[in-house]
Amino acid sequence: MVLNLLSGILAMAQTKLDNLYKNSTILDHCRFPRNSSPISKIDFSGNAINPFCGDEILFELSLNDHFCIEEIRFEGEGCAITLASGSMISDHIKGMSIEEVSVFTEKFRLDMQTNSCKSFHNESDIFVLYDVMAFPVRIKCVLLACSALENLH
């Protein structure tokens, strides 16, 4: 009886995880990452590596005269969620100042770590990343892009 109940719960969780990886927005950003072309000049760059799985993300930024992101390049290797997250976040931060990027990463990280959706209600494609909160082990995949942005130099 208990074994059957546990088996059913595990099957439901696996189905939800499978659906997450089949999400059309996540698949689109994974297969066709945004902002992947080389940029003309690099003012800031930042990367992060997950030492447990080897996923890696790199951002390169070019700022305009107002010190806002004019061009951004995203490059990554890893799972679909890591790549989609990097692509979505690169789209989301285009036009922001470095300070605004810092505020964004802080709020987004807090949302993901506290299982909250307070900061970004249906804003761009990023909102779909909140579905990952149902799988705590996958939150690190989403947050790798934030780590790379926190490492800008």
PDB file of N, CA and C in Angstrom, residues 50-140:
ATOM      1  N   ASN A  50      28.837  25.403 -12.853  1.00  0.00           N
ATOM      2  CA  ASN A  50      28.314  24.549 -11.798  1.00  0.00           C
ATOM      3  C   ASN A  50      29.279  23.365 -11.673  1.00  0.00           C
ATOM      4  N   PRO A  51      30.027  23.278 -10.580  1.00  0.00           N
ATOM      5  CA  PRO A  51      31.041  22.223 -10.464  1.00  0.00           C
ATOM      6  C   PRO A  51      30.456  20.813 -10.346  1.00  0.00           C
ATOM      7  N   PHE A  52      29.176  20.716 -10.012  1.00  0.00           N
ATOM      8  CA  PHE A  52      28.572  19.394  -9.837  1.00  0.00           C
ATOM      9  C   PHE A  52      28.192  18.748 -11.163  1.00  0.00           C
ATOM     10  N   CYS A  53      27.742  19.562 -12.129  1.00  0.00           N
ATOM     11  CA  CYS A  53      27.287  18.983 -13.400  1.00  0.00           C
ATOM     12  C   CYS A  53      28.082  19.479 -14.604  1.00  0.00           C
ATOM     13  N   GLY A  54      28.867  20.548 -14.422  1.00  0.00           N
ATOM     14  CA  GLY A  54      29.669  21.072 -15.512  1.00  0.00           C
ATOM     15  C   GLY A  54      28.980  22.115 -16.369  1.00  0.00           C
ATOM     16  N   ASP A  55      27.730  22.457 -16.070  1.00  0.00           N
ATOM     17  CA  ASP A  55      27.048  23.513 -16.823  1.00  0.00           C
ATOM     18  C   ASP A  55      27.839  24.810 -16.701  1.00  0.00           C
ATOM     19  N   GLU A  56      27.848  25.592 -17.781  1.00  0.00           N
ATOM     20  CA  GLU A  56      28.630  26.827 -17.797  1.00  0.00           C
ATOM     21  C   GLU A  56      27.891  27.907 -18.569  1.00  0.00           C
ATOM     22  N   ILE A  57      27.983  29.134 -18.078  1.00  0.00           N
ATOM     23  CA  ILE A  57      27.354  30.289 -18.731  1.00  0.00           C
ATOM     24  C   ILE A  57      28.358  31.435 -18.775  1.00  0.00           C
ATOM     25  N   LEU A  58      28.348  32.147 -19.903  1.00  0.00           N
ATOM     26  CA  LEU A  58      29.179  33.328 -20.089  1.00  0.00           C
ATOM     27  C   LEU A  58      28.305  34.452 -20.639  1.00  0.00           C
ATOM     28  N   PHE A  59      28.452  35.641 -20.063  1.00  0.00           N
ATOM     29  CA  PHE A  59      27.819  36.843 -20.598  1.00  0.00           C
ATOM     30  C   PHE A  59      28.913  37.832 -20.970  1.00  0.00           C
ATOM     31  N   GLU A  60      28.736  38.501 -22.091  1.00  0.00           N
ATOM     32  CA  GLU A  60      29.578  39.614 -22.490  1.00  0.00           C
ATOM     33  C   GLU A  60      28.657  40.794 -22.764  1.00  0.00           C
ATOM     34  N   LEU A  61      29.004  41.967 -22.210  1.00  0.00           N
ATOM     35  CA  LEU A  61      28.141  43.136 -22.311  1.00  0.00           C
ATOM     36  C   LEU A  61      28.884  44.302 -22.932  1.00  0.00           C
ATOM     37  N   SER A  62      28.166  45.060 -23.733  1.00  0.00           N
ATOM     38  CA  SER A  62      28.655  46.313 -24.282  1.00  0.00           C
ATOM     39  C   SER A  62      27.687  47.401 -23.838  1.00  0.00           C
ATOM     40  N   LEU A  63      28.224  48.474 -23.260  1.00  0.00           N
ATOM     41  CA  LEU A  63      27.385  49.549 -22.736  1.00  0.00           C
ATOM     42  C   LEU A  63      27.344  50.726 -23.702  1.00  0.00           C
ATOM     43  N   ASN A  64      26.230  51.460 -23.666  1.00  0.00           N
ATOM     44  CA  ASN A  64      26.116  52.671 -24.474  1.00  0.00           C
ATOM     45  C   ASN A  64      26.619  53.875 -23.680  1.00  0.00           C
ATOM     46  N   ASP A  65      26.436  55.062 -24.234  1.00  0.00           N
ATOM     47  CA  ASP A  65      26.914  56.294 -23.582  1.00  0.00           C
ATOM     48  C   ASP A  65      26.200  56.588 -22.268  1.00  0.00           C
ATOM     49  N   HIS A  66      25.049  55.960 -22.064  1.00  0.00           N
ATOM     50  CA  HIS A  66      24.280  56.147 -20.820  1.00  0.00           C
ATOM     51  C   HIS A  66      24.566  55.032 -19.817  1.00  0.00           C
ATOM     52  N   PHE A  67      25.579  54.218 -20.118  1.00  0.00           N
ATOM     53  CA  PHE A  67      26.016  53.105 -19.253  1.00  0.00           C
ATOM     54  C   PHE A  67      24.944  52.032 -19.074  1.00  0.00           C
ATOM     55  N   CYS A  68      24.148  51.854 -20.121  1.00  0.00           N
ATOM     56  CA  CYS A  68      23.147  50.782 -20.151  1.00  0.00           C
ATOM     57  C   CYS A  68      23.579  49.746 -21.191  1.00  0.00           C
ATOM     58  N   ILE A  69      23.111  48.528 -21.024  1.00  0.00           N
ATOM     59  CA  ILE A  69      23.494  47.436 -21.921  1.00  0.00           C
ATOM     60  C   ILE A  69      22.920  47.688 -23.312  1.00  0.00           C
ATOM     61  N   GLU A  70      23.828  47.882 -24.251  1.00  0.00           N
ATOM     62  CA  GLU A  70      23.430  48.096 -25.642  1.00  0.00           C
ATOM     63  C   GLU A  70      23.453  46.779 -26.407  1.00  0.00           C
ATOM     64  N   GLU A  71      24.504  46.001 -26.164  1.00  0.00           N
ATOM     65  CA  GLU A  71      24.638  44.686 -26.780  1.00  0.00           C
ATOM     66  C   GLU A  71      24.969  43.679 -25.686  1.00  0.00           C
ATOM     67  N   ILE A  72      24.469  42.474 -25.892  1.00  0.00           N
ATOM     68  CA  ILE A  72      24.764  41.409 -24.930  1.00  0.00           C
ATOM     69  C   ILE A  72      24.972  40.119 -25.698  1.00  0.00           C
ATOM     70  N   ARG A  73      25.922  39.352 -25.239  1.00  0.00           N
ATOM     71  CA  ARG A  73      26.173  38.030 -25.812  1.00  0.00           C
ATOM     72  C   ARG A  73      26.061  37.013 -24.691  1.00  0.00           C
ATOM     73  N   PHE A  74      25.324  35.961 -24.985  1.00  0.00           N
ATOM     74  CA  PHE A  74      25.162  34.854 -24.050  1.00  0.00           C
ATOM     75  C   PHE A  74      25.721  33.606 -24.707  1.00  0.00           C
ATOM     76  N   GLU A  75      26.481  32.852 -23.945  1.00  0.00           N
ATOM     77  CA  GLU A  75      26.991  31.571 -24.419  1.00  0.00           C
ATOM     78  C   GLU A  75      26.883  30.587 -23.270  1.00  0.00           C
ATOM     79  N   GLY A  76      26.486  29.364 -23.569  1.00  0.00           N
ATOM     80  CA  GLY A  76      26.373  28.390 -22.499  1.00  0.00           C
ATOM     81  C   GLY A  76      26.472  26.963 -22.976  1.00  0.00           C
ATOM     82  N   GLU A  77      26.769  26.107 -22.019  1.00  0.00           N
ATOM     83  CA  GLU A  77      26.772  24.658 -22.206  1.00  0.00           C
ATOM     84  C   GLU A  77      26.087  24.058 -21.010  1.00  0.00           C
ATOM     85  N   GLY A  78      25.167  23.143 -21.265  1.00  0.00           N
ATOM     86  CA  GLY A  78      24.507  22.504 -20.134  1.00  0.00           C
ATOM     87  C   GLY A  78      23.120  22.016 -20.471  1.00  0.00           C
ATOM     88  N   CYS A  79      22.327  21.851 -19.437  1.00  0.00           N
ATOM     89  CA  CYS A  79      20.978  21.318 -19.608  1.00  0.00           C
ATOM     90  C   CYS A  79      20.061  22.371 -20.225  1.00  0.00           C
ATOM     91  N   ALA A  80      18.892  21.933 -20.640  1.00  0.00           N
ATOM     92  CA  ALA A  80      17.925  22.820 -21.293  1.00  0.00           C
ATOM     93  C   ALA A  80      17.528  23.982 -20.398  1.00  0.00           C
ATOM     94  N   ILE A  81      17.383  23.741 -19.112  1.00  0.00           N
ATOM     95  CA  ILE A  81      16.958  24.799 -18.201  1.00  0.00           C
ATOM     96  C   ILE A  81      18.061  25.841 -18.038  1.00  0.00           C
ATOM     97  N   THR A  82      19.293  25.415 -17.921  1.00  0.00           N
ATOM     98  CA  THR A  82      20.416  26.347 -17.814  1.00  0.00           C
ATOM     99  C   THR A  82      20.504  27.217 -19.057  1.00  0.00           C
ATOM    100  N   LEU A  83      20.435  26.612 -20.224  1.00  0.00           N
ATOM    101  CA  LEU A  83      20.557  27.366 -21.472  1.00  0.00           C
ATOM    102  C   LEU A  83      19.367  28.294 -21.684  1.00  0.00           C
ATOM    103  N   ALA A  84      18.176  27.813 -21.412  1.00  0.00           N
ATOM    104  CA  ALA A  84      16.981  28.650 -21.573  1.00  0.00           C
ATOM    105  C   ALA A  84      17.017  29.826 -20.611  1.00  0.00           C
ATOM    106  N   SER A  85      17.429  29.579 -19.400  1.00  0.00           N
ATOM    107  CA  SER A  85      17.525  30.639 -18.404  1.00  0.00           C
ATOM    108  C   SER A  85      18.499  31.722 -18.853  1.00  0.00           C
ATOM    109  N   GLY A  86      19.665  31.335 -19.324  1.00  0.00           N
ATOM    110  CA  GLY A  86      20.642  32.307 -19.802  1.00  0.00           C
ATOM    111  C   GLY A  86      20.112  33.129 -20.962  1.00  0.00           C
ATOM    112  N   SER A  87      19.438  32.468 -21.876  1.00  0.00           N
ATOM    113  CA  SER A  87      18.869  33.155 -23.030  1.00  0.00           C
ATOM    114  C   SER A  87      17.772  34.130 -22.606  1.00  0.00           C
ATOM    115  N   MET A  88      16.851  33.674 -21.757  1.00  0.00           N
ATOM    116  CA  MET A  88      15.753  34.527 -21.302  1.00  0.00           C
ATOM    117  C   MET A  88      16.272  35.732 -20.518  1.00  0.00           C
ATOM    118  N   ILE A  89      17.221  35.483 -19.646  1.00  0.00           N
ATOM    119  CA  ILE A  89      17.759  36.563 -18.818  1.00  0.00           C
ATOM    120  C   ILE A  89      18.528  37.558 -19.684  1.00  0.00           C
ATOM    121  N   SER A  90      19.242  37.072 -20.707  1.00  0.00           N
ATOM    122  CA  SER A  90      19.956  38.003 -21.589  1.00  0.00           C
ATOM    123  C   SER A  90      18.975  38.934 -22.290  1.00  0.00           C
ATOM    124  N   ASP A  91      17.836  38.426 -22.693  1.00  0.00           N
ATOM    125  CA  ASP A  91      16.796  39.270 -23.294  1.00  0.00           C
ATOM    126  C   ASP A  91      16.248  40.274 -22.284  1.00  0.00           C
ATOM    127  N   HIS A  92      16.017  39.786 -21.086  1.00  0.00           N
ATOM    128  CA  HIS A  92      15.376  40.603 -20.054  1.00  0.00           C
ATOM    129  C   HIS A  92      16.240  41.792 -19.618  1.00  0.00           C
ATOM    130  N   ILE A  93      17.543  41.615 -19.552  1.00  0.00           N
ATOM    131  CA  ILE A  93      18.394  42.676 -18.999  1.00  0.00           C
ATOM    132  C   ILE A  93      18.899  43.660 -20.050  1.00  0.00           C
ATOM    133  N   LYS A  94      18.668  43.373 -21.312  1.00  0.00           N
ATOM    134  CA  LYS A  94      19.118  44.294 -22.355  1.00  0.00           C
ATOM    135  C   LYS A  94      18.487  45.665 -22.110  1.00  0.00           C
ATOM    136  N   GLY A  95      19.304  46.703 -22.117  1.00  0.00           N
ATOM    137  CA  GLY A  95      18.837  48.060 -21.858  1.00  0.00           C
ATOM    138  C   GLY A  95      18.987  48.500 -20.410  1.00  0.00           C
ATOM    139  N   MET A  96      19.278  47.563 -19.515  1.00  0.00           N
ATOM    140  CA  MET A  96      19.457  47.901 -18.097  1.00  0.00           C
ATOM    141  C   MET A  96      20.865  48.419 -17.842  1.00  0.00           C
ATOM    142  N   SER A  97      21.010  49.187 -16.761  1.00  0.00           N
ATOM    143  CA  SER A  97      22.336  49.561 -16.277  1.00  0.00           C
ATOM    144  C   SER A  97      22.898  48.389 -15.466  1.00  0.00           C
ATOM    145  N   ILE A  98      24.182  48.427 -15.182  1.00  0.00           N
ATOM    146  CA  ILE A  98      24.803  47.373 -14.365  1.00  0.00           C
ATOM    147  C   ILE A  98      24.142  47.328 -12.988  1.00  0.00           C
ATOM    148  N   GLU A  99      23.799  48.483 -12.441  1.00  0.00           N
ATOM    149  CA  GLU A  99      23.121  48.540 -11.138  1.00  0.00           C
ATOM    150  C   GLU A  99      21.748  47.874 -11.211  1.00  0.00           C
ATOM    151  N   GLU A 100      21.028  48.120 -12.295  1.00  0.00           N
ATOM    152  CA  GLU A 100      19.708  47.490 -12.468  1.00  0.00           C
ATOM    153  C   GLU A 100      19.839  45.981 -12.632  1.00  0.00           C
ATOM    154  N   VAL A 101      20.889  45.549 -13.303  1.00  0.00           N
ATOM    155  CA  VAL A 101      21.145  44.108 -13.439  1.00  0.00           C
ATOM    156  C   VAL A 101      21.386  43.500 -12.066  1.00  0.00           C
ATOM    157  N   SER A 102      22.133  44.194 -11.239  1.00  0.00           N
ATOM    158  CA  SER A 102      22.414  43.717  -9.890  1.00  0.00           C
ATOM    159  C   SER A 102      21.131  43.592  -9.069  1.00  0.00           C
ATOM    160  N   VAL A 103      20.263  44.573  -9.164  1.00  0.00           N
ATOM    161  CA  VAL A 103      18.971  44.524  -8.461  1.00  0.00           C
ATOM    162  C   VAL A 103      18.128  43.372  -8.996  1.00  0.00           C
ATOM    163  N   PHE A 104      18.103  43.210 -10.316  1.00  0.00           N
ATOM    164  CA  PHE A 104      17.348  42.115 -10.919  1.00  0.00           C
ATOM    165  C   PHE A 104      17.832  40.763 -10.396  1.00  0.00           C
ATOM    166  N   THR A 105      19.153  40.523 -10.452  1.00  0.00           N
ATOM    167  CA  THR A 105      19.662  39.212 -10.038  1.00  0.00           C
ATOM    168  C   THR A 105      19.367  38.949  -8.564  1.00  0.00           C
ATOM    169  N   GLU A 106      19.466  39.986  -7.749  1.00  0.00           N
ATOM    170  CA  GLU A 106      19.174  39.821  -6.316  1.00  0.00           C
ATOM    171  C   GLU A 106      17.705  39.441  -6.094  1.00  0.00           C
ATOM    172  N   LYS A 107      16.795  40.158  -6.742  1.00  0.00           N
ATOM    173  CA  LYS A 107      15.359  39.867  -6.584  1.00  0.00           C
ATOM    174  C   LYS A 107      15.001  38.496  -7.148  1.00  0.00           C
ATOM    175  N   PHE A 108      15.539  38.196  -8.327  1.00  0.00           N
ATOM    176  CA  PHE A 108      15.213  36.919  -8.970  1.00  0.00           C
ATOM    177  C   PHE A 108      15.747  35.755  -8.144  1.00  0.00           C
ATOM    178  N   ARG A 109      16.979  35.873  -7.660  1.00  0.00           N
ATOM    179  CA  ARG A 109      17.561  34.820  -6.819  1.00  0.00           C
ATOM    180  C   ARG A 109      16.719  34.625  -5.559  1.00  0.00           C
ATOM    181  N   LEU A 110      16.328  35.727  -4.922  1.00  0.00           N
ATOM    182  CA  LEU A 110      15.509  35.640  -3.721  1.00  0.00           C
ATOM    183  C   LEU A 110      14.178  34.958  -4.009  1.00  0.00           C
ATOM    184  N   ASP A 111      13.540  35.334  -5.100  1.00  0.00           N
ATOM    185  CA  ASP A 111      12.287  34.681  -5.492  1.00  0.00           C
ATOM    186  C   ASP A 111      12.472  33.177  -5.638  1.00  0.00           C
ATOM    187  N   MET A 112      13.507  32.770  -6.376  1.00  0.00           N
ATOM    188  CA  MET A 112      13.719  31.349  -6.632  1.00  0.00           C
ATOM    189  C   MET A 112      14.064  30.590  -5.358  1.00  0.00           C
ATOM    190  N   GLN A 113      14.819  31.199  -4.464  1.00  0.00           N
ATOM    191  CA  GLN A 113      15.243  30.509  -3.247  1.00  0.00           C
ATOM    192  C   GLN A 113      14.166  30.487  -2.171  1.00  0.00           C
ATOM    193  N   THR A 114      13.207  31.393  -2.255  1.00  0.00           N
ATOM    194  CA  THR A 114      12.140  31.434  -1.242  1.00  0.00           C
ATOM    195  C   THR A 114      10.809  30.935  -1.789  1.00  0.00           C
ATOM    196  N   ASN A 115      10.844  30.376  -3.006  1.00  0.00           N
ATOM    197  CA  ASN A 115       9.636  29.823  -3.618  1.00  0.00           C
ATOM    198  C   ASN A 115       8.542  30.883  -3.722  1.00  0.00           C
ATOM    199  N   SER A 116       8.937  32.051  -4.202  1.00  0.00           N
ATOM    200  CA  SER A 116       8.038  33.193  -4.317  1.00  0.00           C
ATOM    201  C   SER A 116       8.021  33.684  -5.754  1.00  0.00           C
ATOM    202  N   CYS A 117       6.923  34.242  -6.170  1.00  0.00           N
ATOM    203  CA  CYS A 117       6.813  34.816  -7.516  1.00  0.00           C
ATOM    204  C   CYS A 117       6.482  36.292  -7.417  1.00  0.00           C
ATOM    205  N   LYS A 118       7.059  36.986  -6.465  1.00  0.00           N
ATOM    206  CA  LYS A 118       6.677  38.361  -6.192  1.00  0.00           C
ATOM    207  C   LYS A 118       7.218  39.364  -7.187  1.00  0.00           C
ATOM    208  N   SER A 119       8.397  39.161  -7.703  1.00  0.00           N
ATOM    209  CA  SER A 119       9.099  40.221  -8.414  1.00  0.00           C
ATOM    210  C   SER A 119       8.753  40.362  -9.896  1.00  0.00           C
ATOM    211  N   PHE A 120       8.460  39.284 -10.572  1.00  0.00           N
ATOM    212  CA  PHE A 120       8.340  39.340 -12.029  1.00  0.00           C
ATOM    213  C   PHE A 120       7.072  38.632 -12.502  1.00  0.00           C
ATOM    214  N   HIS A 121       5.946  39.300 -12.369  1.00  0.00           N
ATOM    215  CA  HIS A 121       4.664  38.725 -12.766  1.00  0.00           C
ATOM    216  C   HIS A 121       4.483  38.822 -14.274  1.00  0.00           C
ATOM    217  N   ASN A 122       4.523  37.690 -14.937  1.00  0.00           N
ATOM    218  CA  ASN A 122       4.296  37.603 -16.376  1.00  0.00           C
ATOM    219  C   ASN A 122       5.155  38.559 -17.200  1.00  0.00           C
ATOM    220  N   GLU A 123       6.335  38.916 -16.703  1.00  0.00           N
ATOM    221  CA  GLU A 123       7.249  39.772 -17.451  1.00  0.00           C
ATOM    222  C   GLU A 123       8.082  38.916 -18.396  1.00  0.00           C
ATOM    223  N   SER A 124       7.985  39.185 -19.652  1.00  0.00           N
ATOM    224  CA  SER A 124       8.738  38.484 -20.684  1.00  0.00           C
ATOM    225  C   SER A 124       8.638  36.960 -20.486  1.00  0.00           C
ATOM    226  N   ASP A 125       9.601  36.271 -21.040  1.00  0.00           N
ATOM    227  CA  ASP A 125       9.593  34.807 -20.934  1.00  0.00           C
ATOM    228  C   ASP A 125      10.070  34.319 -19.573  1.00  0.00           C
ATOM    229  N   ILE A 126      10.667  35.200 -18.800  1.00  0.00           N
ATOM    230  CA  ILE A 126      11.257  34.800 -17.514  1.00  0.00           C
ATOM    231  C   ILE A 126      10.242  34.144 -16.592  1.00  0.00           C
ATOM    232  N   PHE A 127       8.998  34.540 -16.695  1.00  0.00           N
ATOM    233  CA  PHE A 127       7.993  34.018 -15.773  1.00  0.00           C
ATOM    234  C   PHE A 127       7.914  32.496 -15.814  1.00  0.00           C
ATOM    235  N   VAL A 128       8.167  31.887 -16.965  1.00  0.00           N
ATOM    236  CA  VAL A 128       8.104  30.421 -17.072  1.00  0.00           C
ATOM    237  C   VAL A 128       9.160  29.760 -16.191  1.00  0.00           C
ATOM    238  N   LEU A 129      10.238  30.466 -15.882  1.00  0.00           N
ATOM    239  CA  LEU A 129      11.287  29.878 -15.037  1.00  0.00           C
ATOM    240  C   LEU A 129      10.819  29.626 -13.618  1.00  0.00           C
ATOM    241  N   TYR A 130       9.760  30.322 -13.200  1.00  0.00           N
ATOM    242  CA  TYR A 130       9.220  30.082 -11.865  1.00  0.00           C
ATOM    243  C   TYR A 130       8.680  28.659 -11.720  1.00  0.00           C
ATOM    244  N   ASP A 131       8.328  28.011 -12.826  1.00  0.00           N
ATOM    245  CA  ASP A 131       7.856  26.624 -12.763  1.00  0.00           C
ATOM    246  C   ASP A 131       8.942  25.686 -12.225  1.00  0.00           C
ATOM    247  N   VAL A 132      10.186  26.088 -12.334  1.00  0.00           N
ATOM    248  CA  VAL A 132      11.300  25.255 -11.871  1.00  0.00           C
ATOM    249  C   VAL A 132      11.294  25.128 -10.347  1.00  0.00           C
ATOM    250  N   MET A 133      10.659  26.064  -9.655  1.00  0.00           N
ATOM    251  CA  MET A 133      10.650  26.015  -8.194  1.00  0.00           C
ATOM    252  C   MET A 133      10.040  24.720  -7.655  1.00  0.00           C
ATOM    253  N   ALA A 134       9.240  24.051  -8.450  1.00  0.00           N
ATOM    254  CA  ALA A 134       8.661  22.774  -8.027  1.00  0.00           C
ATOM    255  C   ALA A 134       9.718  21.675  -7.943  1.00  0.00           C
ATOM    256  N   PHE A 135      10.907  21.946  -8.471  1.00  0.00           N
ATOM    257  CA  PHE A 135      12.001  20.970  -8.494  1.00  0.00           C
ATOM    258  C   PHE A 135      13.249  21.620  -7.907  1.00  0.00           C
ATOM    259  N   PRO A 136      13.364  21.631  -6.585  1.00  0.00           N
ATOM    260  CA  PRO A 136      14.466  22.350  -5.922  1.00  0.00           C
ATOM    261  C   PRO A 136      15.852  22.015  -6.466  1.00  0.00           C
ATOM    262  N   VAL A 137      16.064  20.794  -6.913  1.00  0.00           N
ATOM    263  CA  VAL A 137      17.377  20.415  -7.424  1.00  0.00           C
ATOM    264  C   VAL A 137      17.688  21.135  -8.740  1.00  0.00           C
ATOM    265  N   ARG A 138      16.679  21.642  -9.435  1.00  0.00           N
ATOM    266  CA  ARG A 138      16.861  22.331 -10.710  1.00  0.00           C
ATOM    267  C   ARG A 138      16.982  23.853 -10.566  1.00  0.00           C
ATOM    268  N   ILE A 139      16.737  24.372  -9.389  1.00  0.00           N
ATOM    269  CA  ILE A 139      16.830  25.821  -9.186  1.00  0.00           C
ATOM    270  C   ILE A 139      18.244  26.309  -9.481  1.00  0.00           C
ATOM    271  N   LYS A 140      19.236  25.509  -9.150  1.00  0.00           N
ATOM    272  CA  LYS A 140      20.630  25.892  -9.438  1.00  0.00           C
ATOM    273  C   LYS A 140      20.851  26.073 -10.936  1.00  0.00           C
TER     274      LYS A 140
END
